[in-house]
Each structure stands twice: as C-alpha cells, then as structure tokens.
Amino acid sequence: MGETMRIVLIQPPVEDFYTTSIRLQPIGLAYLKSAIQAHFPEVDVIIRDYHTGHGKCSIAWPKELNYLKPFYPFADRSPFSTFYHYYHFGASYQNIVRDVAQLNPDLVGISALFSAYAPQALHVAQILKAKLGVPVLIGGSHVSAVPQDVLNLPFVDFVIFGEGERPMVAFVDALLGNRRWHSVPNLGFKENGSLKFNRAQDNFPLNDLPFPDFSDLNRKNYPYGGRPLSFVVSSRSCPYRCSFCSVHQTFGQRFRLRSVENIMEELRLRYTQGYSAFDFEDDNLTFDRKRMRLLTQALQTDFARDDIRLMAMNGVAYFRLDDTLLTAMRHSGFQELNISLVSKNETLLRRLRRPYHFEKFEQVVNRANQLDMRVVSYQILGLPGDTLHSMLTTMIYQAQLPVTIGVSPFYYTPNLPIGVNDYMDKPYWVLGRLTSLGLSKHPAERETVYTLFILARMINFLKHLSGINQEVHLKELFESKETRAGKEYLGLLILERLLKEKTLFGFTGKEFKPLPKFQYPVFDSFMRQANFIKQPGKGVISLKGNSKK
C-alpha cells in the first residue's frame, strides 16, 4: 500500500437483450465515495462506471437462455417487437482490467446491484483479483440477498450487506489501522478458512450523509429529454410489505426520510453543477403527504417551472395521492406520473400484501390526465397464483384509461418473501430478469406471458397513434392506414392481418414472418371484452365488432 490509499469503486457492465442506461446511474457508489472522503479526506476514491458511456457489442446467447429462442426467433422491426440480439453493454473486460491496473488501487469495490447481472460483477471481481491481487469487496442488493454465496467465492475477500455508508467508513478505518474486521458492521470476511458475518447496525441518519459525489461521472452520459439527469434519494426503505418486493433486504424494515431542507440543498447543488432533470429513486416518495407538499412548495419557490424536470421512475403509491398534491407536483416540475397497479385481482393483491384502491386509482389517473401529465401504469405478468383471466382483466382495465401500460413479467430475486414453488430449474440470474418471460416451467404459461407482453405493446401503439382527437373505430384506422407512414402504417397493417389471418407477423425489414408463440385466442379475448382503448388526451379507439366470430 502506497503513502495514499486508493480505492476504486466499480459499476460493472451488464449482459442482456436490452438495457435502460438511465436507470443505472451509480448513485450508491457516489454515496460511498462522499462518505469515505468525509471521514478520511486523505483517501483517494475513484468511481468507474463501466456500464454507461461505453457502447455495446452483440454476444452469443448464454446456453441457459436457449429455451427463449422460439419466443425471440428473429430481429423484428415492427412496433410490437420484443428481443433477439444479446448484448454486452459497457466496457470490455480487457479494457476494465487495463484501466483499473493503471489506477493501481489498494482496494477494489464492486457493485452487484441486480441479481440478473451479478455474473458480470463477479467476473470483474475474478479477473481483477487475478491481475492485481488486491483485496476485493462486493456490495449491493444481490449481496444483501445471498451474502454467503458471494463471500464463498475464492476471489471475493469481503462483502457488505445492507446499506453501505456506515460499514464502508468503518471498513476503511480498519483497513488504515488495525484490520480488526470484527468491529465493522454489516461486513462478511474470511478467517482461518471460515466465513464470518458481523451483525448489522443502523446506517448514519440520512440528513447526516454527505451528498453523493458525482465528480467522476460525465453528466452527458445520463441524459433525459435532452437534460443531464441526476438521481435523488429522499427516503430509504418502504412502510409497505409487498411480498414480491426485495427492498427490505437492503434497506431494512424502518422507513426513513430526509428533510425538505436537506433535499433542496442537494438539488440546488446539482443544478449549479449543470443537472436540470431529477429522478427521485425512492421506493415510496409520496407516503408522507405533508413532506411532499412542503417539497413541492420549496421547488416552486427555488426553481422556475421550466428550469427543471422532475420524475419518480421507481413509481409512487397512487393511494397516497390526491388532487391537491397532484396539482402541486405538476406545478413544481413533474410532467409524468409512474404508478403501480400490479393487478386488478383483489384476492391476489391481498395475498401479496399489496395495498389497493381502484376508485382512487381512477381518480388519480383522470386528474393527472387533466393536468397533462403522462401516466405510466405498471402491471406484473405471471405472478405466482395469478391467472390468464386476471391478467387480461387488468390489461383491459388499463386499456380503457388514459395511461401507457408498463408491463413486466414477474422475475424472482433470491430469498424474496413471496413463496415460489412450481418454477423453472434455472440459475438465479435467469430467474431474475424480465426477459425470461416469467418463472413457470410450463410452456403454455410462458406463452401466455409472452402474448400479454406483446398485447400491451399493441395497446400502447394504439394509445399513441397520432392525429386522433375524438372517437374513431379501429376499422376506420385500417381503411386510412395508407395516409400514415413508417411504424404507424406498419403497425396498423400487422394488426389488420392479425385479425384476418389469426396469426401475428413480425417484420425483418424485408419480409413478414410469423410469430407462432403468440396466442391468438388471448388476443381475441381482449378484442371481445375491451370495447375501446382510451388515449392520453381526448382520443378514443372503438373496438366493437372487430373480433371475428
């Protein structure tokens, strides 16, 4: 170890059919950097985001995902396309090794945030350990779920489970001093060939945490609507106990909030740094309505309405919203609303311990639409115990409201509270990604999830079809499709053929090819039961009489 200790904190690349780079800003690493340097200013901490800003390259499908090839058979260029190419998103492993070696760190810390992408984090750990021989520490949500599995790997020296700021500060203190690891909370380490795990302790109070240090991040790599975007975390954990959610594995059971003054101080700092879009990554931003009202007032005082753009892409609890709060959010810079319906099945929601209030949901959606807020409503497909009837009913419900439908096949991360029994015998990183099309080992159920996933894209296509300001029949849109161009024409043509030929076709760019895993009877059931599709705004598309008897 040199005179100055150097720690390199790494966000690794990911491998999947797709990525959402804007959702992977390494704010957790930025919190760790600021916490370490607040207590040990002599320590050099460097963040490397090897995911965002490094491009992508097509790679071979992992053999564990070959069962999906009948569902993703070719590169579809239609508006209803799913997936085909499998990618490595981020820096190559060779470049990562070369770059980190040049930094000459005394400690490497790696974020394993999602179980689906843990193999990439672990591979980075393995190659850096082999090349550099320095201690390797891994943290993140995947570690919090399975700390023993990660620490048991020969190239991992330490793990931190749960929130990382207090443990990381204590760990660096021990690393600089006596190396008595037993005093470091939330730490897993190895001693005489055994795995040791210290007890967890509460993190520092949120208002006492220094703001995340973004100095190593290029803000141009995180754009949203042409604006540099900054994540903001104004609370941690969640007061609810939905059994399909893993938030409490990392953030504990106690819901904690930052003060409005503390949040605004961070936002003002970020604004001076050039950020003007802010995404609140809270798991329950609006739970404390009084705090949220005060926050919107402060935002309106400190920023002109067009100066900033606000969002909460993690979603907000619709049952904690009302007309007054929605109006205040709109006036303070929120242009969109992400809300999670999950399902319309009350029996299922009660079993999942998920709060619900459908009348409130409709009130929130309609008020947000009046305020010209784009509403995204989230539905989970393939939850254990759910049925086709239930999932289709939920989708029809959303089709008839002015929302964009955000569907996600249910994916399982290790040790979730929800009970999952009859599922595929696949590795955790397969079960933990939505592209796996649910957990069921029964092909028919997977085909149902696949079909509903595409059906949601069809509904959204019609919801956002341009030039509709009144009620129009779907047949009229088919008849006038020649007046449209690009994907609007292509999508209407494919839907028209689907109704006539009872087969869904994709488009390669040169020819139409059938997608045999799409279940026409499911589509037909939707067309028979959904009388109309409501667009955001005033447009309505009538479906009456379109289903073939």
XYZ file of C-alpha atoms in Angstrom:
549
model
C 0.000 0.000 0.000
C 1.399 3.370 -1.011
C 1.511 6.548 1.045
C -2.003 7.463 -0.104
C -4.623 4.741 -0.068
C -6.567 4.477 -3.307
C -9.963 2.795 -3.552
C -11.607 2.138 -6.912
C -15.394 1.663 -6.859
C -16.775 -0.071 -9.928
C -20.129 -0.276 -11.640
C -19.701 -3.312 -13.917
C -21.102 -3.887 -17.405
C -24.304 -5.871 -17.891
C -25.331 -8.524 -20.398
C -28.909 -8.862 -21.598
C -31.194 -8.358 -24.560
C -31.655 -4.715 -23.572
C -30.562 -2.164 -21.006
C -32.015 1.032 -19.590
C -28.904 3.101 -19.026
C -30.793 5.975 -17.455
C -31.839 3.672 -14.596
C -28.279 2.686 -13.714
C -26.622 5.904 -12.595
C -24.249 4.661 -9.826
C -25.643 6.793 -7.024
C -24.837 4.123 -4.432
C -21.145 4.300 -5.291
C -21.346 8.106 -5.242
C -22.758 7.939 -1.702
C -19.908 5.642 -0.651
C -17.283 7.949 -2.116
C -18.626 11.007 -0.323
C -18.961 9.112 2.975
C -15.398 7.787 2.829
C -13.887 11.133 1.925
C -15.888 12.979 4.576
C -14.217 10.796 7.235
C -10.891 10.163 5.503
C -10.061 13.049 3.168
C -6.595 11.610 2.675
C -8.016 8.525 0.939
C -8.289 8.729 -2.848
C -11.620 7.289 -4.020
C -12.310 6.865 -7.733
C -15.613 5.752 -9.287
C -15.581 3.938 -12.600
C -18.914 3.433 -14.360
C -18.071 0.680 -16.819
C -21.691 0.315 -17.893
C -22.824 3.678 -19.223
C -20.980 5.524 -21.971
C -19.021 2.556 -23.325
C -21.313 1.323 -26.085
C -22.434 -2.239 -26.651
C -21.452 -5.314 -28.632
C -23.500 -8.314 -29.687
C -22.504 -11.569 -27.982
C -23.694 -15.167 -28.096
C -26.785 -16.151 -26.143
C -25.972 -17.938 -22.897
C -26.985 -21.576 -23.242
C -29.223 -21.192 -20.180
C -31.439 -18.864 -22.240
C -31.758 -21.057 -25.324
C -35.285 -22.032 -24.248
C -36.279 -18.482 -25.235
C -35.242 -18.794 -28.891
C -38.725 -19.839 -30.081
C -40.057 -16.638 -28.479
C -37.364 -14.354 -29.911
C -36.762 -16.040 -33.304
C -35.561 -13.113 -35.422
C -34.811 -9.406 -35.303
C -38.290 -7.911 -35.526
C -38.534 -4.299 -36.682
C -42.251 -3.950 -36.138
C -43.764 -1.682 -33.452
C -44.538 -4.824 -31.431
C -41.027 -6.273 -31.405
C -39.586 -7.991 -28.363
C -35.954 -9.134 -28.319
C -33.413 -11.006 -30.408
C -29.799 -9.836 -30.095
C -27.990 -10.449 -26.827
C -25.529 -7.722 -25.845
C -22.627 -6.837 -23.612
C -23.434 -3.279 -22.503
C -20.382 -1.418 -21.295
C -16.612 -1.576 -21.360
C -14.906 -4.796 -22.386
C -13.361 -6.889 -19.645
C -9.940 -6.326 -21.192
C -10.351 -2.549 -21.024
C -11.594 -2.763 -17.437
C -8.514 -4.694 -16.347
C -6.220 -2.312 -18.214
C -7.852 0.806 -16.774
C -8.006 -0.403 -13.171
C -4.417 -1.662 -13.320
C -3.294 1.815 -14.363
C -5.102 3.277 -11.345
C -3.090 0.946 -9.063
C -5.727 0.625 -6.310
C -5.232 -0.717 -2.803
C -8.845 -1.912 -2.701
C -11.429 -2.661 -5.378
C -15.120 -2.289 -4.508
C -17.694 -3.665 -6.941
C -21.437 -3.030 -7.063
C -23.647 -6.099 -7.569
C -26.935 -4.261 -7.713
C -29.148 -6.725 -9.604
C -29.085 -10.497 -9.339
C -29.685 -10.768 -13.098
C -26.347 -9.058 -13.706
C -24.381 -10.453 -10.783
C -22.380 -12.791 -13.087
C -20.816 -9.755 -14.767
C -19.958 -8.174 -11.409
C -18.428 -11.430 -10.221
C -16.435 -11.858 -13.431
C -14.984 -8.371 -12.977
C -14.039 -9.353 -9.432
C -12.406 -12.559 -10.640
C -10.263 -11.008 -13.365
C -9.192 -8.049 -11.223
C -8.255 -10.342 -8.361
C -6.170 -12.465 -10.719
C -4.469 -9.457 -12.309
C -3.925 -7.163 -9.329
C -4.026 -9.384 -6.268
C -5.561 -6.601 -4.156
C -8.500 -7.078 -1.763
C -11.884 -7.268 -3.497
C -15.064 -6.135 -1.734
C -18.551 -6.573 -3.195
C -21.790 -4.943 -2.063
C -25.248 -4.203 -3.385
C -28.693 -5.752 -3.411
C -27.530 -9.118 -4.720
C -25.063 -9.414 -1.849
C -27.791 -8.453 0.623
C -29.899 -11.326 -0.728
C -27.188 -14.036 -0.735
C -24.117 -12.811 1.197
C -22.790 -16.306 1.903
C -22.910 -17.351 -1.740
C -20.882 -14.316 -2.793
C -18.319 -14.428 0.014
C -17.765 -18.135 -0.568
C -16.183 -17.378 -3.948
C -12.371 -17.635 -3.827
C -11.776 -14.270 -5.494
C -14.008 -12.316 -3.069
C -12.353 -11.140 0.144
C -15.135 -9.073 1.716
C -18.839 -8.379 1.299
C -21.035 -5.644 2.740
C -24.744 -6.406 3.034
C -27.466 -3.826 3.629
C -26.787 -0.116 3.342
C -23.145 0.645 2.802
C -22.144 4.056 4.151
C -21.519 3.279 7.840
C -19.990 -0.161 7.133
C -17.706 1.266 4.448
C -16.433 4.032 6.707
C -15.739 1.512 9.475
C -14.092 -0.840 6.986
C -11.738 1.844 5.668
C -10.909 2.800 9.256
C -9.924 -0.817 9.943
C -8.063 -1.051 6.648
C -5.999 2.004 7.554
C -5.412 0.794 11.100
C -5.518 -2.481 12.959
C -7.530 -4.516 10.424
C -9.814 -5.890 13.096
C -12.683 -6.815 10.850
C -14.907 -7.994 13.720
C -15.732 -4.371 14.580
C -17.101 -3.498 11.132
C -20.933 -3.712 10.939
C -22.624 -5.486 8.022
C -19.298 -6.995 6.957
C -18.607 -10.505 5.757
C -14.986 -11.670 5.725
C -12.854 -14.800 5.832
C -10.938 -16.012 8.859
C -8.964 -19.245 9.045
C -10.905 -20.713 6.164
C -14.322 -19.828 7.626
C -16.884 -17.242 6.550
C -17.655 -14.652 9.206
C -20.551 -12.206 9.208
C -20.816 -9.310 11.626
C -24.120 -8.019 12.934
C -25.888 -5.303 11.010
C -26.194 -1.831 12.506
C -28.310 1.157 11.623
C -26.843 3.413 8.995
C -25.988 7.068 9.620
C -29.070 9.329 9.798
C -29.995 10.278 6.235
C -29.713 14.009 6.868
C -26.155 13.455 8.128
C -24.961 11.742 4.966
C -22.885 13.943 2.665
C -24.418 14.361 -0.760
C -23.346 11.786 -3.352
C -20.093 12.733 -5.076
C -20.695 12.825 -8.844
C -17.280 14.284 -9.699
C -16.139 11.111 -11.505
C -19.303 10.880 -13.613
C -19.750 12.527 -17.003
C -23.192 14.084 -16.813
C -23.506 13.860 -20.614
C -23.778 10.082 -20.189
C -27.053 10.409 -18.258
C -29.435 12.458 -20.429
C -33.194 12.607 -20.079
C -35.196 14.616 -22.571
C -32.060 16.493 -23.577
C -31.230 17.391 -19.968
C -28.468 15.960 -17.756
C -30.204 13.764 -15.187
C -29.334 13.242 -11.542
C -30.757 10.580 -9.268
C -32.041 11.796 -5.904
C -32.859 9.530 -2.963
C -35.040 11.370 -0.439
C -36.007 8.328 1.646
C -34.971 4.730 2.177
C -36.956 1.532 2.615
C -40.753 1.406 2.442
C -43.564 1.191 5.016
C -45.377 -1.461 2.971
C -44.537 -5.171 2.910
C -45.410 -6.351 -0.603
C -44.217 -9.939 -0.784
C -42.883 -9.612 -4.339
C -40.508 -6.775 -3.389
C -36.897 -7.087 -2.208
C -36.376 -3.538 -0.917
C -36.201 -4.563 2.747
C -33.323 -6.966 2.100
C -31.039 -3.990 1.512
C -32.673 -1.049 3.258
C -34.152 -2.761 6.286
C -37.619 -2.569 7.784
C -37.548 1.034 9.031
C -38.781 3.717 6.638
C -36.612 6.849 6.921
C -36.968 10.247 5.288
C -34.713 13.208 4.640
C -35.892 16.694 5.491
C -37.166 19.007 2.781
C -34.330 21.436 3.538
C -31.738 18.703 3.075
C -33.256 17.590 -0.236
C -33.431 21.138 -1.572
C -29.809 21.800 -0.664
C -28.780 18.820 -2.779
C -30.994 19.863 -5.695
C -29.562 23.377 -5.676
C -26.041 21.924 -5.695
C -26.831 19.636 -8.605
C -28.416 22.492 -10.542
C -25.240 24.564 -10.205
C -23.325 21.505 -11.472
C -25.394 21.507 -14.655
C -28.108 18.963 -13.846
C -31.689 20.003 -14.599
C -33.587 16.687 -14.605
C -34.062 14.905 -11.291
C -35.341 11.385 -10.763
C -36.457 10.551 -7.232
C -35.380 6.927 -6.790
C -37.385 6.468 -3.590
C -39.461 3.355 -3.114
C -42.290 5.466 -1.671
C -41.792 9.152 -2.430
C -45.331 10.308 -1.613
C -46.059 8.262 1.515
C -45.606 11.313 3.766
C -48.013 13.682 2.052
C -47.171 16.619 4.290
C -43.484 16.358 3.435
C -44.326 16.007 -0.250
C -46.488 19.140 -0.181
C -43.696 21.075 1.522
C -41.227 19.768 -1.032
C -43.358 20.893 -3.975
C -43.723 24.333 -2.380
C -39.963 24.619 -1.958
C -39.396 23.503 -5.542
C -41.762 26.169 -6.850
C -40.008 28.791 -4.730
C -36.458 27.889 -5.773
C -36.943 26.940 -9.430
C -38.974 28.303 -12.303
C -41.343 25.681 -13.699
C -39.352 25.143 -16.909
C -35.946 25.223 -15.219
C -36.146 21.630 -14.054
C -37.891 18.401 -14.927
C -38.878 16.011 -12.154
C -39.866 12.365 -12.181
C -40.066 9.311 -9.962
C -39.310 6.410 -12.289
C -39.415 3.915 -9.432
C -43.088 4.782 -9.144
C -45.238 6.408 -6.490
C -48.073 4.954 -4.429
C -51.237 6.161 -6.136
C -53.258 5.599 -2.961
C -51.193 8.353 -1.273
C -52.073 10.950 -3.921
C -54.935 13.436 -4.092
C -55.975 16.296 -6.375
C -54.129 18.932 -4.355
C -50.866 17.007 -4.276
C -51.054 16.093 -7.960
C -51.598 19.731 -8.889
C -48.674 20.796 -6.720
C -46.452 18.130 -8.288
C -47.374 19.287 -11.787
C -46.668 22.921 -10.978
C -43.306 22.072 -9.430
C -41.940 20.238 -12.476
C -43.405 16.716 -12.600
C -44.564 16.068 -16.169
C -45.173 12.353 -15.790
C -46.551 10.006 -13.199
C -45.395 6.419 -12.731
C -47.865 4.414 -10.667
C -48.010 0.711 -9.964
C -51.355 -1.033 -10.319
C -49.763 -4.534 -10.229
C -53.095 -6.314 -10.763
C -56.874 -5.863 -10.664
C -57.195 -9.176 -8.815
C -58.169 -8.272 -5.239
C -57.638 -11.790 -3.892
C -54.137 -11.866 -5.335
C -53.290 -8.391 -4.033
C -54.378 -9.295 -0.516
C -52.214 -12.397 -0.630
C -49.288 -10.288 -1.837
C -49.916 -7.774 0.981
C -50.225 -5.074 -1.655
C -52.450 -2.072 -0.766
C -55.018 -1.164 -3.416
C -57.903 1.232 -4.000
C -59.204 1.101 -7.565
C -61.547 4.073 -7.258
C -58.590 6.140 -6.063
C -56.505 4.789 -8.952
C -59.044 6.038 -11.489
C -59.320 9.420 -9.763
C -55.543 9.858 -9.841
C -55.280 8.825 -13.493
C -58.067 11.136 -14.633
C -56.788 14.096 -12.626
C -53.257 13.587 -13.924
C -54.625 13.439 -17.465
C -56.444 16.739 -16.880
C -53.131 18.206 -15.721
C -51.453 16.985 -18.934
C -49.234 14.571 -17.041
C -48.159 11.432 -18.879
C -49.235 8.458 -16.769
C -47.491 5.079 -16.872
C -49.364 2.297 -15.085
C -47.381 -0.814 -14.172
C -48.701 -4.356 -14.298
C -46.824 -7.530 -13.333
C -47.411 -10.573 -15.521
C -47.099 -14.120 -14.251
C -47.163 -13.549 -10.507
C -47.379 -16.855 -8.633
C -51.056 -17.732 -8.323
C -52.255 -15.300 -10.995
C -54.449 -16.416 -13.897
C -54.923 -15.500 -17.542
C -58.396 -14.143 -16.760
C -56.995 -11.906 -14.024
C -54.089 -10.605 -16.113
C -56.329 -9.940 -19.106
C -58.894 -8.158 -16.929
C -56.135 -5.928 -15.556
C -54.918 -5.112 -19.055
C -58.415 -4.287 -20.313
C -58.922 -2.018 -17.308
C -55.791 -0.055 -18.197
C -56.597 -0.032 -21.906
C -59.760 1.923 -21.111
C -57.942 4.535 -19.033
C -55.664 7.321 -20.355
C -52.434 5.575 -19.335
C -49.459 3.974 -21.011
C -49.273 0.356 -19.871
C -45.929 -0.681 -18.444
C -45.877 -4.469 -18.196
C -43.163 -6.582 -16.669
C -43.081 -10.360 -16.479
C -42.523 -11.311 -12.852
C -38.897 -12.055 -12.066
C -37.596 -13.652 -8.920
C -34.571 -12.488 -6.968
C -33.107 -14.730 -4.260
C -34.959 -15.016 -0.953
C -37.941 -12.845 -1.817
C -40.752 -13.028 0.770
C -43.137 -14.355 -1.866
C -43.431 -18.126 -1.977
C -42.437 -19.603 -5.324
C -42.662 -23.356 -5.802
C -43.533 -24.573 -9.288
C -40.912 -22.705 -11.302
C -38.105 -23.372 -13.755
C -34.940 -25.081 -12.602
C -32.734 -22.231 -13.772
C -29.896 -20.178 -12.236
C -30.810 -17.113 -10.163
C -29.571 -14.773 -12.905
C -32.073 -16.312 -15.338
C -34.999 -16.139 -12.914
C -34.060 -12.560 -12.044
C -34.684 -10.919 -15.424
C -37.953 -9.957 -17.075
C -36.740 -11.155 -20.482
C -37.007 -14.724 -19.116
C -40.807 -14.433 -19.525
C -41.834 -15.443 -16.053
C -40.918 -18.310 -13.787
C -43.273 -21.070 -14.820
C -41.758 -24.277 -16.129
C -44.961 -24.887 -18.099
C -44.554 -23.701 -21.735
C -48.218 -22.740 -22.105
C -47.984 -20.299 -19.202
C -44.827 -18.782 -20.677
C -46.626 -18.365 -23.995
C -49.417 -16.545 -22.170
C -46.980 -14.114 -20.543
C -45.258 -13.581 -23.903
C -48.593 -12.916 -25.613
C -49.744 -10.443 -22.974
C -46.364 -8.697 -23.132
C -46.858 -8.126 -26.871
C -50.544 -7.285 -26.412
C -49.545 -4.435 -24.095
C -47.307 -3.101 -26.866
C -50.206 -3.252 -29.302
C -52.446 -1.353 -26.905
C -49.778 1.287 -26.319
C -49.239 1.599 -30.068
C -52.910 2.478 -30.493
C -52.893 4.735 -27.436
C -50.135 6.840 -29.000
C -51.290 6.771 -32.611
C -51.166 10.367 -33.824
C -53.955 12.626 -35.010
C -56.879 11.206 -33.028
C -58.869 13.823 -31.112
C -62.262 12.128 -30.922
C -63.766 8.648 -31.082
C -62.740 6.643 -34.135
C -63.340 2.993 -34.982
C -60.372 0.676 -35.457
C -61.766 -0.313 -38.878
C -61.540 3.327 -39.953
C -57.875 3.375 -38.956
C -57.255 0.271 -41.067
C -59.034 1.834 -44.039
C -56.972 5.027 -43.804
C -53.630 3.395 -42.978
C -52.154 4.386 -46.360
C -52.171 8.006 -45.158
C -49.708 7.094 -42.431
C -46.005 6.429 -42.707
C -43.318 4.392 -41.021
C -44.207 2.327 -37.993
C -47.732 3.749 -37.758
C -48.536 2.263 -41.160
C -46.654 -0.949 -40.404
C -48.365 -1.459 -37.046
C -51.863 -0.975 -38.470
C -51.073 -3.353 -41.325
C -49.877 -6.057 -38.910
C -52.934 -5.639 -36.676
C -55.269 -5.840 -39.666
C -53.595 -9.058 -40.832
C -53.734 -10.455 -37.289
C -57.500 -10.022 -37.184
C -57.991 -11.505 -40.655
C -55.462 -14.360 -40.566
C -55.339 -15.068 -36.814
C -51.539 -15.022 -36.988
C -49.145 -12.396 -35.704
C -46.398 -11.409 -38.114
C -43.151 -9.668 -37.362
C -41.188 -7.696 -39.946
C -37.496 -8.242 -40.663
C -37.131 -5.119 -42.778
C -37.550 -7.179 -45.934
C -40.312 -9.678 -45.244
C -43.094 -10.588 -42.846
C -42.517 -13.708 -40.756
C -44.976 -15.409 -38.394
C -44.509 -15.453 -34.623
C -46.099 -18.803 -33.722
C -45.726 -18.438 -29.943
C -48.249 -15.590 -29.946
C -51.589 -16.973 -28.731
C -54.329 -15.592 -30.959
C -57.137 -16.730 -28.605
C -55.749 -14.420 -25.898
C -55.753 -11.508 -28.339
C -59.255 -12.462 -29.460
C -60.467 -12.462 -25.846
C -59.132 -8.956 -25.435
C -60.870 -7.759 -28.595
C -64.176 -9.305 -27.497
C -64.081 -7.815 -23.996
C -62.433 -4.419 -24.461
C -64.947 -2.101 -26.047
C -62.473 0.718 -26.567
C -58.942 1.969 -25.996
C -58.548 5.379 -24.367
C -55.670 7.541 -25.486
C -54.000 10.105 -23.239
C -55.890 13.258 -24.098
C -59.201 13.073 -25.972
C -58.741 10.225 -28.438
C -60.808 7.030 -28.170
C -60.467 3.988 -30.443
C -63.593 1.836 -30.623
C -63.057 -1.926 -30.890
C -66.678 -3.029 -31.165
C -67.282 -5.621 -33.849
C -63.601 -6.179 -34.688
C -63.271 -9.683 -33.255
C -64.013 -12.459 -35.725
C -66.800 -14.776 -34.571
